mmCIF file with all atom_site columns, C-alpha atoms in Angstrom:
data_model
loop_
_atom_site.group_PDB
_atom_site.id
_atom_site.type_symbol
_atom_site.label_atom_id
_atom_site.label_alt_id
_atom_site.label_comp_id
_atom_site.label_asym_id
_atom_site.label_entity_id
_atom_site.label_seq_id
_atom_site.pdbx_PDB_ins_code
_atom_site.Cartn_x
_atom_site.Cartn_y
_atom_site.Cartn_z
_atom_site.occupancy
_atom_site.B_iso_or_equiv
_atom_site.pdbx_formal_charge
_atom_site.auth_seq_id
_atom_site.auth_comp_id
_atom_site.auth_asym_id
_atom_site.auth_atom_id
_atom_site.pdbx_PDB_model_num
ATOM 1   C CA . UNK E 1 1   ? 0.000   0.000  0.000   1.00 89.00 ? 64  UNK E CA 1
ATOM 2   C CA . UNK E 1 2   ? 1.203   3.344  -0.650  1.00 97.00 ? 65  UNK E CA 1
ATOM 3   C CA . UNK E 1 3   ? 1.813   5.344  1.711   1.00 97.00 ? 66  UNK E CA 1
ATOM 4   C CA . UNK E 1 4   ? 3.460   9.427  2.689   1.00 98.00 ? 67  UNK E CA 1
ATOM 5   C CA . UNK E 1 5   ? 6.898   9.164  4.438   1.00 98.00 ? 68  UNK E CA 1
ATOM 6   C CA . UNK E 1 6   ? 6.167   12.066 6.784   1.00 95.00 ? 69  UNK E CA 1
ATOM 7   C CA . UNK E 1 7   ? 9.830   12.433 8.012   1.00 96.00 ? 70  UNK E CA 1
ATOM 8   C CA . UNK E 1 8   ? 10.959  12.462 4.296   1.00 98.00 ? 71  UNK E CA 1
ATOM 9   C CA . UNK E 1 9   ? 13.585  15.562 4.292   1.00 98.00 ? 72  UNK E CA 1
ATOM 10  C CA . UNK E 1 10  ? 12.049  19.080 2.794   1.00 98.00 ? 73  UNK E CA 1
ATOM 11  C CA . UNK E 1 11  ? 14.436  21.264 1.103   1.00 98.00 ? 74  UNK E CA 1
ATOM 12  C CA . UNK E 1 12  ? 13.152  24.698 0.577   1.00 98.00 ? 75  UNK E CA 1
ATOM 13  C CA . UNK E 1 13  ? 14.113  26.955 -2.443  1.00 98.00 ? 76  UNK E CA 1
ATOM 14  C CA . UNK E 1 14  ? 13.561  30.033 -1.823  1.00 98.00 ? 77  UNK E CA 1
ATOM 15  C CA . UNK E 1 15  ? 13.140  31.899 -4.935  1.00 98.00 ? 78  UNK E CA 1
ATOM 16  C CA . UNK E 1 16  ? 12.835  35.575 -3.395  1.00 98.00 ? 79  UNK E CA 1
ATOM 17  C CA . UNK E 1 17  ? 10.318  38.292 -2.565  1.00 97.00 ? 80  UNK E CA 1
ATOM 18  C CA . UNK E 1 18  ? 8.072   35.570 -1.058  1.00 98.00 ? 81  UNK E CA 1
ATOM 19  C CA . UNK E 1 19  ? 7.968   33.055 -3.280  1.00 98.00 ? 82  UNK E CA 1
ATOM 20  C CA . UNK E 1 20  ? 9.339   29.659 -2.685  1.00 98.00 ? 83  UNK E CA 1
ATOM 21  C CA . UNK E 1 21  ? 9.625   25.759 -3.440  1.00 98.00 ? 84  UNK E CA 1
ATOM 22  C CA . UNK E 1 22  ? 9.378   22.640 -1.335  1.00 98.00 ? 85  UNK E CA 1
ATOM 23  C CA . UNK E 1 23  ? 11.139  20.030 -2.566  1.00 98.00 ? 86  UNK E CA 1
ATOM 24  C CA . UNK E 1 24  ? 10.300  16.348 -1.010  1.00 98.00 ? 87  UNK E CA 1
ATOM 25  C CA . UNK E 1 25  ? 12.242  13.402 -2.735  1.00 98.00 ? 88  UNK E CA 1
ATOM 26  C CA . UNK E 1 26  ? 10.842  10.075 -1.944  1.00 98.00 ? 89  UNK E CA 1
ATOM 27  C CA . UNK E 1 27  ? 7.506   11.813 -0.371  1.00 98.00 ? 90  UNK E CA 1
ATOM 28  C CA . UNK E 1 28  ? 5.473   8.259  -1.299  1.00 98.00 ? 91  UNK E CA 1
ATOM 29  C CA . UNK E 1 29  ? 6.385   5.406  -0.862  1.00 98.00 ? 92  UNK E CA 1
ATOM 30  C CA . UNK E 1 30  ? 5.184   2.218  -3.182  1.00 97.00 ? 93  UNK E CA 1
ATOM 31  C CA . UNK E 1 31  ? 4.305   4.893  -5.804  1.00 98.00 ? 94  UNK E CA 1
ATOM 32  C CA . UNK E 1 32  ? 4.564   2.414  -8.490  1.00 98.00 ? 95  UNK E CA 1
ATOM 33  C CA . UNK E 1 33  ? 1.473   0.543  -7.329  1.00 98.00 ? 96  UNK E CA 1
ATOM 34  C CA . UNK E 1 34  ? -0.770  4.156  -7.337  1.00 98.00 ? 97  UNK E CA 1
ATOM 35  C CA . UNK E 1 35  ? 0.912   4.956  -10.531 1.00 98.00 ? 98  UNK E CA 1
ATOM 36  C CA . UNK E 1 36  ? -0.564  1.106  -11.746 1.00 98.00 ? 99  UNK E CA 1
ATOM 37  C CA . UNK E 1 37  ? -3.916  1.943  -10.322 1.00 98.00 ? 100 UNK E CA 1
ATOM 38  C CA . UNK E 1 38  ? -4.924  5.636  -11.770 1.00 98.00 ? 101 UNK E CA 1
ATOM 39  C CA . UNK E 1 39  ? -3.205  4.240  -15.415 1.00 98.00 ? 102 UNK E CA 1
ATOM 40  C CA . UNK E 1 40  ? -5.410  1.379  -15.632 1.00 98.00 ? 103 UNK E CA 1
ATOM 41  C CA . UNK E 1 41  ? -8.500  3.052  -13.476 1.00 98.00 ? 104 UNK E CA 1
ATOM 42  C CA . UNK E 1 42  ? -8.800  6.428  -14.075 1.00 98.00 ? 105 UNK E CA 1
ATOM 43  C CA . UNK E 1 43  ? -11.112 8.190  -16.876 1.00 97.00 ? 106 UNK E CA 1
ATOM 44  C CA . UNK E 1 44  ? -8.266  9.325  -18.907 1.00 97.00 ? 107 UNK E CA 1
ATOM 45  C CA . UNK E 1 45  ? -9.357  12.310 -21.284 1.00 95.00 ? 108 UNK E CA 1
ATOM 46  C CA . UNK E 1 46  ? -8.134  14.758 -23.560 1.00 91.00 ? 109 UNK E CA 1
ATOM 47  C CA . UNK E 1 47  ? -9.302  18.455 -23.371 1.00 74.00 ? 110 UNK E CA 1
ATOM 48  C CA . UNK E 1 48  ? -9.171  21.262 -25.720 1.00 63.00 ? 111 UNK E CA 1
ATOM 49  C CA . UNK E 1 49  ? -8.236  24.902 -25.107 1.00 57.00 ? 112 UNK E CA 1
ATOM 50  C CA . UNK E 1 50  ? -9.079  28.225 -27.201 1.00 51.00 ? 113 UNK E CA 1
ATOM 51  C CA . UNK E 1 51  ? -5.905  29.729 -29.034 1.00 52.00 ? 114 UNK E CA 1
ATOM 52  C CA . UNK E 1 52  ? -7.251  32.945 -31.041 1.00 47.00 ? 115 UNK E CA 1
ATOM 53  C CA . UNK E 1 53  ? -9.618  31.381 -33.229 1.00 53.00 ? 116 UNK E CA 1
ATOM 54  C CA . UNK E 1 54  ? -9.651  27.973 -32.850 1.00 51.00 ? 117 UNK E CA 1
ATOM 55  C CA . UNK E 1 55  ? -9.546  24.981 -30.273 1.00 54.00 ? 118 UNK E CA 1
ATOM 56  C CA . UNK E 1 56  ? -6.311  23.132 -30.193 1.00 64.00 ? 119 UNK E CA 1
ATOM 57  C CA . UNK E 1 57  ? -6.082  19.644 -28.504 1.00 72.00 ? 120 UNK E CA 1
ATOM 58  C CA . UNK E 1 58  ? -3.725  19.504 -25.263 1.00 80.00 ? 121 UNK E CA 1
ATOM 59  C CA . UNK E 1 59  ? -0.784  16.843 -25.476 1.00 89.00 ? 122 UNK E CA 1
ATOM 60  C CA . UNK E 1 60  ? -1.783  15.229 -22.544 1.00 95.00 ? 123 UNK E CA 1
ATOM 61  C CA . UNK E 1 61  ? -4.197  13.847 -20.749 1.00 97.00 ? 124 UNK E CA 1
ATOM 62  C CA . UNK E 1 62  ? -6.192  14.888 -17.961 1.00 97.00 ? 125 UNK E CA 1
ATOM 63  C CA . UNK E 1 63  ? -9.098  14.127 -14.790 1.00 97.00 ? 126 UNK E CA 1
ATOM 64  C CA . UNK E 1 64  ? -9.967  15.341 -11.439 1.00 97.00 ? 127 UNK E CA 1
ATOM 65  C CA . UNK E 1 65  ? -11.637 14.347 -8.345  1.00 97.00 ? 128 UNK E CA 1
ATOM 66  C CA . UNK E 1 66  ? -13.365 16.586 -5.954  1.00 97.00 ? 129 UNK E CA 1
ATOM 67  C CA . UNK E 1 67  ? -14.714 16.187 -2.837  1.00 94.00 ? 130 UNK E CA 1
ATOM 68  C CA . UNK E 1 68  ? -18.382 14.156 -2.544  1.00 94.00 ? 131 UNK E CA 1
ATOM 69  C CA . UNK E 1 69  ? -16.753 11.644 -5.528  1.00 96.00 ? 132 UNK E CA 1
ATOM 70  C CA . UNK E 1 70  ? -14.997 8.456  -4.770  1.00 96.00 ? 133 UNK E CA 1
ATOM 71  C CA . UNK E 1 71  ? -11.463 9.011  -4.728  1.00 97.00 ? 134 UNK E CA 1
ATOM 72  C CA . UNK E 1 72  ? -9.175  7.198  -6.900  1.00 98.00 ? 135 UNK E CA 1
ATOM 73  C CA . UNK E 1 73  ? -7.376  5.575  -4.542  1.00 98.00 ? 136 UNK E CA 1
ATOM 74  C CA . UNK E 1 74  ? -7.312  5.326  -0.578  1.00 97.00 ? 137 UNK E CA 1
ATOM 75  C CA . UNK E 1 75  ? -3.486  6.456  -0.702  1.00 98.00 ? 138 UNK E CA 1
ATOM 76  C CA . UNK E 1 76  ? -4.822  10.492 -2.255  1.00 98.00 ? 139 UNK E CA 1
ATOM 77  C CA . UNK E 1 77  ? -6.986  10.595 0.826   1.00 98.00 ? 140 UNK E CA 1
ATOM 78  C CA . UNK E 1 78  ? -3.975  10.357 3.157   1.00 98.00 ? 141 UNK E CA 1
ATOM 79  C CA . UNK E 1 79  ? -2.079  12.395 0.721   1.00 98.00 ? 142 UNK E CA 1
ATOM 80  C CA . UNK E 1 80  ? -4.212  15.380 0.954   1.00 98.00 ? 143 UNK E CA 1
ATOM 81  C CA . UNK E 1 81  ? -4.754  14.943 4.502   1.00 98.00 ? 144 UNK E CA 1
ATOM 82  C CA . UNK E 1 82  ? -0.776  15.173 5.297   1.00 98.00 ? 145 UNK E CA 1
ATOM 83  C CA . UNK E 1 83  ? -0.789  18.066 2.886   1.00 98.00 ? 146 UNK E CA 1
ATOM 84  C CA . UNK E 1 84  ? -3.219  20.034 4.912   1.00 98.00 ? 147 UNK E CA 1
ATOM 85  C CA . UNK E 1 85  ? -1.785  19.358 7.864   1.00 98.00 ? 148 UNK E CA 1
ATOM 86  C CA . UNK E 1 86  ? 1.570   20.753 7.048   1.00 98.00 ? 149 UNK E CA 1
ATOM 87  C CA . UNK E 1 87  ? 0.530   23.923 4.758   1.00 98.00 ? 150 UNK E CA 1
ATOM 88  C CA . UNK E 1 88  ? -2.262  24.452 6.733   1.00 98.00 ? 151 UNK E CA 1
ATOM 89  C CA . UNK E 1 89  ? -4.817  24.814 4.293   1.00 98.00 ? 152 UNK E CA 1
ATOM 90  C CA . UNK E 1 90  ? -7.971  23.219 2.933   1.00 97.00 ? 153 UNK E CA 1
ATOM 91  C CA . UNK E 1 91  ? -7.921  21.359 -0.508  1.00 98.00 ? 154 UNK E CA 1
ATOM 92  C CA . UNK E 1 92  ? -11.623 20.388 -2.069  1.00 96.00 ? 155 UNK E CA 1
ATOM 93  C CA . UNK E 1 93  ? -10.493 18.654 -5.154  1.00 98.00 ? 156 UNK E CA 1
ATOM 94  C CA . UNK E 1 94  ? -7.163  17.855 -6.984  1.00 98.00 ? 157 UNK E CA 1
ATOM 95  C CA . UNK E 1 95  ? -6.299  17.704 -10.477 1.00 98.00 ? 158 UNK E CA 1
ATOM 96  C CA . UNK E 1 96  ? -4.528  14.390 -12.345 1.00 98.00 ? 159 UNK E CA 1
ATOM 97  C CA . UNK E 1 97  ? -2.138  14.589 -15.696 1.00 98.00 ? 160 UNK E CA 1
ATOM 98  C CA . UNK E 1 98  ? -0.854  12.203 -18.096 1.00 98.00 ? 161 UNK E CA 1
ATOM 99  C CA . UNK E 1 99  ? 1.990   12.528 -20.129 1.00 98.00 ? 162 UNK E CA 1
ATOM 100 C CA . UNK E 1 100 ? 1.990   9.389  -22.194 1.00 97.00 ? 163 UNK E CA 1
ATOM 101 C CA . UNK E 1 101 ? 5.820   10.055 -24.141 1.00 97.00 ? 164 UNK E CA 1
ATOM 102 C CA . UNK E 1 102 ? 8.032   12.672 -24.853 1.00 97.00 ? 165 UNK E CA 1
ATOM 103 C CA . UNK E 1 103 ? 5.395   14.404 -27.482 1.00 96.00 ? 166 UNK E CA 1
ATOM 104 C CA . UNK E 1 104 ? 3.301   15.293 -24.323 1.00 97.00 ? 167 UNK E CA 1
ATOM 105 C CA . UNK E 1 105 ? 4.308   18.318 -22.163 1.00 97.00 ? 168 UNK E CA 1
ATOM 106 C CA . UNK E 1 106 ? 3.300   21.994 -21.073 1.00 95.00 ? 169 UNK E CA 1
ATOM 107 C CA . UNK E 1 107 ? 4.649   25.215 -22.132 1.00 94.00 ? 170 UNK E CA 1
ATOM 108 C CA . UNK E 1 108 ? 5.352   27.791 -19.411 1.00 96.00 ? 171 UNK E CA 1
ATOM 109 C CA . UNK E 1 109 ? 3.411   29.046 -17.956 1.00 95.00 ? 172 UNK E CA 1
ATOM 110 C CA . UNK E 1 110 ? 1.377   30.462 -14.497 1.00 96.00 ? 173 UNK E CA 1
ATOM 111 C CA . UNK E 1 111 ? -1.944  28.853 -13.048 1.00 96.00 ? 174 UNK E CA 1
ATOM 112 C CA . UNK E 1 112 ? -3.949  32.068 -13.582 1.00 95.00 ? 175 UNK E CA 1
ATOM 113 C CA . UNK E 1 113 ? -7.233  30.085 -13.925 1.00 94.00 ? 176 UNK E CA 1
ATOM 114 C CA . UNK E 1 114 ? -6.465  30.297 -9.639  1.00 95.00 ? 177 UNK E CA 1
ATOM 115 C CA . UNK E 1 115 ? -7.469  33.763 -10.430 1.00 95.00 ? 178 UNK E CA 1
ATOM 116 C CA . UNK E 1 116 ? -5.894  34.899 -6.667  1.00 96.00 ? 179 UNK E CA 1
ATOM 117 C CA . UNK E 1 117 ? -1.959  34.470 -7.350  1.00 97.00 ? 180 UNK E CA 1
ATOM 118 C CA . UNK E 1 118 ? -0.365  36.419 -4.574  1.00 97.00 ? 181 UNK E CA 1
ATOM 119 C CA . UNK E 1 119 ? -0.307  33.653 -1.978  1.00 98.00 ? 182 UNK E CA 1
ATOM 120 C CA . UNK E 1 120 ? -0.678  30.186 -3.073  1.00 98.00 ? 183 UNK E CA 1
ATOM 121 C CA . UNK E 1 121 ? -0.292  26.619 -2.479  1.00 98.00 ? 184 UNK E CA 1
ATOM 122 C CA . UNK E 1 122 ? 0.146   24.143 -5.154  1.00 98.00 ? 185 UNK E CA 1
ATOM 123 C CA . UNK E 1 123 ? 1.743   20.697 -4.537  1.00 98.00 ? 186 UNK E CA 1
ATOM 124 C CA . UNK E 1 124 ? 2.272   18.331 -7.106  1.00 98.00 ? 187 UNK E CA 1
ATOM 125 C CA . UNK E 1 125 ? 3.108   14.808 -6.602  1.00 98.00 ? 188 UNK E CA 1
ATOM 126 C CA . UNK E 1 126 ? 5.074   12.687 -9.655  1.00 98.00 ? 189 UNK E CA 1
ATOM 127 C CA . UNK E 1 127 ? 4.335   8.845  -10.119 1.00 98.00 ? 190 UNK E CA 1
ATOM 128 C CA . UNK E 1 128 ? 6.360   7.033  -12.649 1.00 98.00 ? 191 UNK E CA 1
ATOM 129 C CA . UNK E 1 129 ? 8.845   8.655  -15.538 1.00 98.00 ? 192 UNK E CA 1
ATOM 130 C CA . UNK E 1 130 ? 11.361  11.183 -13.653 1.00 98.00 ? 193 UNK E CA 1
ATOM 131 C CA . UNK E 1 131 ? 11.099  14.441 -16.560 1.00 98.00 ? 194 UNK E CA 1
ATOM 132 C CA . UNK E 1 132 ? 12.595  17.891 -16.389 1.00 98.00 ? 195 UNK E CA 1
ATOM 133 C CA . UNK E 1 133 ? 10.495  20.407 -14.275 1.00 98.00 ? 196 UNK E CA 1
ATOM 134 C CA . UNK E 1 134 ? 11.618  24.100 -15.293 1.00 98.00 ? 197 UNK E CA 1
ATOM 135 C CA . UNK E 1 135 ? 11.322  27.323 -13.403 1.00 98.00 ? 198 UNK E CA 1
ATOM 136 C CA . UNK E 1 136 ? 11.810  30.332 -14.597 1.00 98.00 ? 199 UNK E CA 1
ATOM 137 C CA . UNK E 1 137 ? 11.184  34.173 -13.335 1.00 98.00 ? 200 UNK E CA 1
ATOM 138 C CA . UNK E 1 138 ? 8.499   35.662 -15.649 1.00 97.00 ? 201 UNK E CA 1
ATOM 139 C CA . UNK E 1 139 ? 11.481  38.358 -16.283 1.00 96.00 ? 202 UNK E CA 1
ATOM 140 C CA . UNK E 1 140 ? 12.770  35.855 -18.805 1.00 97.00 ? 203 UNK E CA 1
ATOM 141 C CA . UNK E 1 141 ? 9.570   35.173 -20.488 1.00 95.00 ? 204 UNK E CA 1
ATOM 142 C CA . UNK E 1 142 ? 10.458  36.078 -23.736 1.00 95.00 ? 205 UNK E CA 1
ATOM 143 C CA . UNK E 1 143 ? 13.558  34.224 -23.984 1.00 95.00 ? 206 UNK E CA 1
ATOM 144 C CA . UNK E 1 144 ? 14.044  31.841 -27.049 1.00 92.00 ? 207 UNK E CA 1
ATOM 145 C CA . UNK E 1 145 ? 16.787  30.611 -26.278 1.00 92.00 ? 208 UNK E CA 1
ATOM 146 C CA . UNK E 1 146 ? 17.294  26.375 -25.652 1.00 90.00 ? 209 UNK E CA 1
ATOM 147 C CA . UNK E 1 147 ? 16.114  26.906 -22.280 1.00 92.00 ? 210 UNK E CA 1
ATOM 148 C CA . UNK E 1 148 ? 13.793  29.276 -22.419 1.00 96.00 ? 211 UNK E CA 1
ATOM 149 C CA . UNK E 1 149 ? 15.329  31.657 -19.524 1.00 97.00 ? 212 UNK E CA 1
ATOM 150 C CA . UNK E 1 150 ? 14.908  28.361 -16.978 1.00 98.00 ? 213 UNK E CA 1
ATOM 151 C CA . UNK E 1 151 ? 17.046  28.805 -14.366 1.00 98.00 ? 214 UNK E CA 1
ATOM 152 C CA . UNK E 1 152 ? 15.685  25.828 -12.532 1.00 98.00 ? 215 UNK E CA 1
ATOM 153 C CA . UNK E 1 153 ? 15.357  22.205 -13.553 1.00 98.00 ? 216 UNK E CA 1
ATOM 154 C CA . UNK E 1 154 ? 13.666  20.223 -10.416 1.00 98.00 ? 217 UNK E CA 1
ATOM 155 C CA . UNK E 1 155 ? 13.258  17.295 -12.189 1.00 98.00 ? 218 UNK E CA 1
ATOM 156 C CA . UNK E 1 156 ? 10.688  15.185 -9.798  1.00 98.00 ? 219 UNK E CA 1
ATOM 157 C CA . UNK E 1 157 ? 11.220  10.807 -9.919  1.00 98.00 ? 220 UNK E CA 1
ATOM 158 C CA . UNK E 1 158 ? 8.565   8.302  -8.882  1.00 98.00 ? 221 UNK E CA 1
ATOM 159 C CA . UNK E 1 159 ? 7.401   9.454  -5.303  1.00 98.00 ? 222 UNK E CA 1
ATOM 160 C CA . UNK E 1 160 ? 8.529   13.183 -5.286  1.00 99.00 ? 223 UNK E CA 1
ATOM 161 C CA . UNK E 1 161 ? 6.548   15.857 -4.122  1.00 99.00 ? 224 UNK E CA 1
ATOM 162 C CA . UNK E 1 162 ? 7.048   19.640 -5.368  1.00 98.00 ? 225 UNK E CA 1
ATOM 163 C CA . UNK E 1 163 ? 5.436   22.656 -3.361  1.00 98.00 ? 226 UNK E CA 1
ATOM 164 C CA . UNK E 1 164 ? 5.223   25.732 -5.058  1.00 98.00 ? 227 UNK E CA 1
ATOM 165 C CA . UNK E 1 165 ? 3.887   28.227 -2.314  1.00 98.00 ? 228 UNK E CA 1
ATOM 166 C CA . UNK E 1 166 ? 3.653   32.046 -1.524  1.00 98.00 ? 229 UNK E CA 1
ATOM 167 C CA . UNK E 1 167 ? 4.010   34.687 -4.438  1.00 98.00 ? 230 UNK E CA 1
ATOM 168 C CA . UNK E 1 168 ? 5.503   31.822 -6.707  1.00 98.00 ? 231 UNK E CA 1
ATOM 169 C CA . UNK E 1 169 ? 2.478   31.773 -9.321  1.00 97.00 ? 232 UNK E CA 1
ATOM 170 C CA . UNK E 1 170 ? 2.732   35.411 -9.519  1.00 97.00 ? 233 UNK E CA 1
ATOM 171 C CA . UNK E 1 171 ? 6.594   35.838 -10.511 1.00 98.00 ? 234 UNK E CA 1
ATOM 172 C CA . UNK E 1 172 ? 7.233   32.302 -12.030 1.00 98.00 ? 235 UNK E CA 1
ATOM 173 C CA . UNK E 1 173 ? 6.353   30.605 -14.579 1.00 98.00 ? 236 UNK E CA 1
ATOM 174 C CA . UNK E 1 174 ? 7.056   26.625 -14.826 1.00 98.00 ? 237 UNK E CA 1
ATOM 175 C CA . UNK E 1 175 ? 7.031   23.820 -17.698 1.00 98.00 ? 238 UNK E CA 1
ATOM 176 C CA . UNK E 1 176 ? 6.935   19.842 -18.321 1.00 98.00 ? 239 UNK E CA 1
ATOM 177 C CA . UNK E 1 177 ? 9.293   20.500 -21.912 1.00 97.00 ? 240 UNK E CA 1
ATOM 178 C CA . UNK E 1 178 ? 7.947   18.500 -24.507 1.00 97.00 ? 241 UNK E CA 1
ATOM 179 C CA . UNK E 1 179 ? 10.631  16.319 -25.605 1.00 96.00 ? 242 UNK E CA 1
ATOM 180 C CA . UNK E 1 180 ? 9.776   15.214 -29.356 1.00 95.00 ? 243 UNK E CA 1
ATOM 181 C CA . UNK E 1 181 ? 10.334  11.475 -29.794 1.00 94.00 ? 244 UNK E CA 1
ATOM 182 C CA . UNK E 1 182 ? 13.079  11.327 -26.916 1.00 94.00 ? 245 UNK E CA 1
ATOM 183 C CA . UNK E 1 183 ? 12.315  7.965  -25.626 1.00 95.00 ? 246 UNK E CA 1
ATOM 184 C CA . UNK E 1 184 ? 10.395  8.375  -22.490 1.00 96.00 ? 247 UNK E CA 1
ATOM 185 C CA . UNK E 1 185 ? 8.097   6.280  -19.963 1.00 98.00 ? 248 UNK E CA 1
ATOM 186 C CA . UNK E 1 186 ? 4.751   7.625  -18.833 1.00 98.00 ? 249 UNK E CA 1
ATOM 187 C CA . UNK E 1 187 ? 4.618   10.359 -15.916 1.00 98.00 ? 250 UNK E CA 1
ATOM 188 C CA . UNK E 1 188 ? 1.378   11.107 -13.874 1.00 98.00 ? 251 UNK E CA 1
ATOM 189 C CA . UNK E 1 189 ? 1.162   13.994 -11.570 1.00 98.00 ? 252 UNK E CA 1
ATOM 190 C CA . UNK E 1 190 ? -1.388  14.930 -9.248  1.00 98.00 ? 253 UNK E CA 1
ATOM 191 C CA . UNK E 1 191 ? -2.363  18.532 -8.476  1.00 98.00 ? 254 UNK E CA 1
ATOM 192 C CA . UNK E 1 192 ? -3.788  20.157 -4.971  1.00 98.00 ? 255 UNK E CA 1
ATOM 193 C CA . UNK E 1 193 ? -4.374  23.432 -5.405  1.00 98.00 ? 256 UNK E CA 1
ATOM 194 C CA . UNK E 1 194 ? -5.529  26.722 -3.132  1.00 98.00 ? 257 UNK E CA 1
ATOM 195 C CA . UNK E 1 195 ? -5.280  29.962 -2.728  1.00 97.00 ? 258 UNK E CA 1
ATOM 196 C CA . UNK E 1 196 ? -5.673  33.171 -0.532  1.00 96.00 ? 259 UNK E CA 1
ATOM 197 C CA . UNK E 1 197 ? -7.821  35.893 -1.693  1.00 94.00 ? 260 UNK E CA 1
ATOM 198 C CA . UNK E 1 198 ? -5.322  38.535 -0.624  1.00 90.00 ? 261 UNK E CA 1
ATOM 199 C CA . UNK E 1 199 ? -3.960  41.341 -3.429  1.00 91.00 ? 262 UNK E CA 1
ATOM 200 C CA . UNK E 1 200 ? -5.477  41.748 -6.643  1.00 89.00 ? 263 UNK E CA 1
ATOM 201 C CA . UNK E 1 201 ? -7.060  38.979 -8.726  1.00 93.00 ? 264 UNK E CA 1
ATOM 202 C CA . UNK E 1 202 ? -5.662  38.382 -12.142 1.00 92.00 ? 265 UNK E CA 1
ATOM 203 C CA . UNK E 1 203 ? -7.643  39.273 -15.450 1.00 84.00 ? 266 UNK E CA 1
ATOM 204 C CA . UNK E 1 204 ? -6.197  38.234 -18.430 1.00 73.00 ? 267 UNK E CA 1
ATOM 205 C CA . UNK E 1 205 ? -7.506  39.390 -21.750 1.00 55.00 ? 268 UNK E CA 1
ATOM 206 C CA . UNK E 1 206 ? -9.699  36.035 -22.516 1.00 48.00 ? 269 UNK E CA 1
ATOM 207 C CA . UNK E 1 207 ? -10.691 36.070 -18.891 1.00 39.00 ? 270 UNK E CA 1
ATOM 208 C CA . UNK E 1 208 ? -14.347 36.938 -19.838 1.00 44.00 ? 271 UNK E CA 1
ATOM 209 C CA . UNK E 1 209 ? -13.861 36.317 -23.089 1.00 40.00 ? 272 UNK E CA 1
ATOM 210 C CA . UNK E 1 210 ? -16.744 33.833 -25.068 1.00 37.00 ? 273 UNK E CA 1
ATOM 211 C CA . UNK E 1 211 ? -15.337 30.423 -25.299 1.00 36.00 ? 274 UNK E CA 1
ATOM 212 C CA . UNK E 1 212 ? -16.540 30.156 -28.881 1.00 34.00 ? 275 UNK E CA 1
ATOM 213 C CA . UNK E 1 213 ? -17.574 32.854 -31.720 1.00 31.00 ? 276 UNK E CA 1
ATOM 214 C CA . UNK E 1 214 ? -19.336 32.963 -35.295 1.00 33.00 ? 277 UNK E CA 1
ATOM 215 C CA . UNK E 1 215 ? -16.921 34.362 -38.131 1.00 34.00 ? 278 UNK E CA 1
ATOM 216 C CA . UNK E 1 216 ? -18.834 37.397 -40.077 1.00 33.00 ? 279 UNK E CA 1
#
């Protein structure tokens, strides 16, 4: 059974003007069997998102659980239950992703959806493939070159746990690289999520924008 290794060491990066990373190596133990379980079990599905003026198809897949649901396995429940204890807040849901090879992966980006990015807490727990996990200061977000102004690479294996928390979603920006046809094995990571309503909410331009229009 898996289970949360609650004296695993936590080594903090702290990434200035409040914002900072836990970094828990070996967080869950027996991963491998919950990375078995939500492969085979879970309700795998792609999504779509609106880029000008179309819908493209996200290289990955996706599913979430949220509190009143059966959870996907008994290990999440402690999961979440050590996570509030520790960052002392209250998660409702989480969020799961699959990236099936190296063709699936996420640009950089922030979790503005969260809408409240000032103070957060966002842990994300990696089952199977170890990937690179880039950080970089929104500063460098128009960098082209190879790296794409990362200055971080946190690169979570089977059982880590990552911890992005305080003004991190505000100044950062983070990425799973796609890595073409680079021989890779499945990753899953699972998502918990909250934030503070303190400082101003973001707005982006499509943030009431329709989801879908009629050309003229």
């Amino acid at each position: 059974m898996p289970s949360v290794d609650r004296d695993a060491p936590v080594e903090r990066l702290d990434l200035g003007d409040g914002a900072w990373v836990d970094v828990v190596r070996g967080w869950l133990a027996g991963s491998e069997e919950l990375f078995a379980h939500l492969r085979d079990n879970v309700a795998w599905e792609t999504s779509r998102l609106f880029r000008y003026d179309h819908f493209v198809e996200e290289k990955r897949l996706g599913a979430a659980w949220g509190r009143g649901s059966p959870i996907p396995h008994p290990a999440l429940a402690d999961a979440t239950r050590a996570l509030q204890h520790r960052y002392g807040v209250q998660f409702d849901s989480f969020g799961m992703i699959q990236y099936r090879d190296g063709r699936d992966g996420q640009a950089f980006h922030r979790d503005t959806d969260m809408r409240w990015l000032d103070d957060t807490t966002v842990a994300i727990l990696t089952l199977g493939a170890r990937r690179p996990w880039l950080l970089r200061p929104r500063s460098r977000k128009f960098d082209h070159s190879p790296g794409r102004g990362a200055t971080h690479d946190l690169a979570p294996g089977a059982g880590d746990l990552l911890v992005m928390g305080g003004s991190t979603q505000a100044a950062w920006e983070h990425s799973v690289p796609y890595l073409g046809t680079q021989v890779v094995a499945p990753r899953i990571s699972i998502q918990w999520r909250h934030a503070r309503r303190t400082g101003r909410p973001f707005m982006g331009a499509s943030y009431r924008a329709p989801v879908t229009y009629r050309r003229q």
